[in-house]
């Protein structure tokens, strides 16, 4: 169930991340550095959310496997 939720959240976050990336490219083209920095932080935050979700899922699987061995 947790893996399914992680996959679903990855699909939900993929579109905003793609939009943020496109806006970041546009702000680079227009040389609006402060807005680019804000979008870069937002993109990095989305990436951290997905990474943290993956780490949590892997930790739960490892822990449940460890409990099953006992």
PDB file of C-alpha atoms in Angstrom:
ATOM      1  CA  UNK A   1       0.000   0.000   0.000  1.00  0.00           C
ATOM      2  CA  UNK A   2       2.843   2.370   0.852  1.00  0.00           C
ATOM      3  CA  UNK A   3       4.579   1.747  -2.488  1.00  0.00           C
ATOM      4  CA  UNK A   4       1.331   2.400  -4.323  1.00  0.00           C
ATOM      5  CA  UNK A   5       0.924   5.704  -2.495  1.00  0.00           C
ATOM      6  CA  UNK A   6       4.504   6.676  -3.318  1.00  0.00           C
ATOM      7  CA  UNK A   7       3.969   5.910  -7.008  1.00  0.00           C
ATOM      8  CA  UNK A   8       0.754   7.908  -7.030  1.00  0.00           C
ATOM      9  CA  UNK A   9       2.397  10.890  -5.342  1.00  0.00           C
ATOM     10  CA  UNK A  10       5.257  10.717  -7.852  1.00  0.00           C
ATOM     11  CA  UNK A  11       2.766  10.998 -10.705  1.00  0.00           C
ATOM     12  CA  UNK A  12       0.940  13.835  -8.955  1.00  0.00           C
ATOM     13  CA  UNK A  13       4.178  15.758  -8.330  1.00  0.00           C
ATOM     14  CA  UNK A  14       5.544  15.132 -11.832  1.00  0.00           C
ATOM     15  CA  UNK A  15       3.370  17.743 -13.551  1.00  0.00           C
ATOM     16  CA  UNK A  16       4.117  20.610 -11.136  1.00  0.00           C
ATOM     17  CA  UNK A  17       7.803  19.712 -11.272  1.00  0.00           C
ATOM     18  CA  UNK A  18       7.741  19.841 -15.067  1.00  0.00           C
ATOM     19  CA  UNK A  19       5.938  23.195 -14.948  1.00  0.00           C
ATOM     20  CA  UNK A  20       8.441  24.591 -12.425  1.00  0.00           C
ATOM     21  CA  UNK A  21      11.295  23.378 -14.628  1.00  0.00           C
ATOM     22  CA  UNK A  22       9.811  25.100 -17.681  1.00  0.00           C
ATOM     23  CA  UNK A  23       9.293  28.317 -15.760  1.00  0.00           C
ATOM     24  CA  UNK A  24      12.877  28.064 -14.523  1.00  0.00           C
ATOM     25  CA  UNK A  25      14.149  27.832 -18.088  1.00  0.00           C
ATOM     26  CA  UNK A  26      12.084  30.872 -19.030  1.00  0.00           C
ATOM     27  CA  UNK A  27      13.421  32.899 -16.100  1.00  0.00           C
ATOM     28  CA  UNK A  28      16.964  31.929 -17.140  1.00  0.00           C
ATOM     29  CA  UNK A  29      16.223  33.186 -20.642  1.00  0.00           C
ATOM     30  CA  UNK A  30      14.847  36.471 -19.247  1.00  0.00           C
ATOM     31  CA  UNK A  31      17.754  36.702 -16.774  1.00  0.00           C
ATOM     32  CA  UNK A  32      15.470  37.091 -13.767  1.00  0.00           C
ATOM     33  CA  UNK A  33      17.862  35.592 -11.237  1.00  0.00           C
ATOM     34  CA  UNK A  34      15.802  35.962  -8.059  1.00  0.00           C
ATOM     35  CA  UNK A  35      12.777  34.251  -9.596  1.00  0.00           C
ATOM     36  CA  UNK A  36      15.050  31.529 -10.950  1.00  0.00           C
ATOM     37  CA  UNK A  37      16.454  30.961  -7.472  1.00  0.00           C
ATOM     38  CA  UNK A  38      12.950  30.688  -6.004  1.00  0.00           C
ATOM     39  CA  UNK A  39      11.947  28.158  -8.674  1.00  0.00           C
ATOM     40  CA  UNK A  40      15.165  26.220  -8.134  1.00  0.00           C
ATOM     41  CA  UNK A  41      14.394  25.926  -4.417  1.00  0.00           C
ATOM     42  CA  UNK A  42      10.825  24.821  -5.199  1.00  0.00           C
ATOM     43  CA  UNK A  43      12.086  22.166  -7.632  1.00  0.00           C
ATOM     44  CA  UNK A  44      14.632  20.938  -5.111  1.00  0.00           C
ATOM     45  CA  UNK A  45      11.901  20.779  -2.444  1.00  0.00           C
ATOM     46  CA  UNK A  46       9.731  18.589  -4.681  1.00  0.00           C
ATOM     47  CA  UNK A  47      12.716  16.351  -5.351  1.00  0.00           C
ATOM     48  CA  UNK A  48      13.387  16.064  -1.623  1.00  0.00           C
ATOM     49  CA  UNK A  49       9.751  15.087  -1.004  1.00  0.00           C
ATOM     50  CA  UNK A  50      10.003  12.217  -3.467  1.00  0.00           C
ATOM     51  CA  UNK A  51      13.386  11.139  -2.112  1.00  0.00           C
ATOM     52  CA  UNK A  52      12.155  11.223   1.484  1.00  0.00           C
ATOM     53  CA  UNK A  53       9.114   9.156   0.508  1.00  0.00           C
ATOM     54  CA  UNK A  54      11.345   6.553  -1.118  1.00  0.00           C
ATOM     55  CA  UNK A  55      13.604   6.408   1.937  1.00  0.00           C
ATOM     56  CA  UNK A  56      10.595   5.937   4.214  1.00  0.00           C
ATOM     57  CA  UNK A  57       9.175   3.136   2.047  1.00  0.00           C
ATOM     58  CA  UNK A  58      12.521   1.344   1.944  1.00  0.00           C
ATOM     59  CA  UNK A  59      12.984   1.730   5.703  1.00  0.00           C
ATOM     60  CA  UNK A  60       9.522   0.304   6.409  1.00  0.00           C
ATOM     61  CA  UNK A  61      10.184  -2.647   4.099  1.00  0.00           C
ATOM     62  CA  UNK A  62      13.551  -3.302   5.727  1.00  0.00           C
ATOM     63  CA  UNK A  63      12.047  -3.035   9.207  1.00  0.00           C
ATOM     64  CA  UNK A  64       9.136  -5.347   8.375  1.00  0.00           C
ATOM     65  CA  UNK A  65      11.568  -7.893   6.905  1.00  0.00           C
ATOM     66  CA  UNK A  66      13.689  -7.656  10.025  1.00  0.00           C
ATOM     67  CA  UNK A  67      10.630  -8.191  12.247  1.00  0.00           C
ATOM     68  CA  UNK A  68       9.534 -11.182  10.136  1.00  0.00           C
ATOM     69  CA  UNK A  69      12.916 -12.853  10.665  1.00  0.00           C
ATOM     70  CA  UNK A  70      12.532 -12.681  14.444  1.00  0.00           C
TER      71      UNK A  70
END
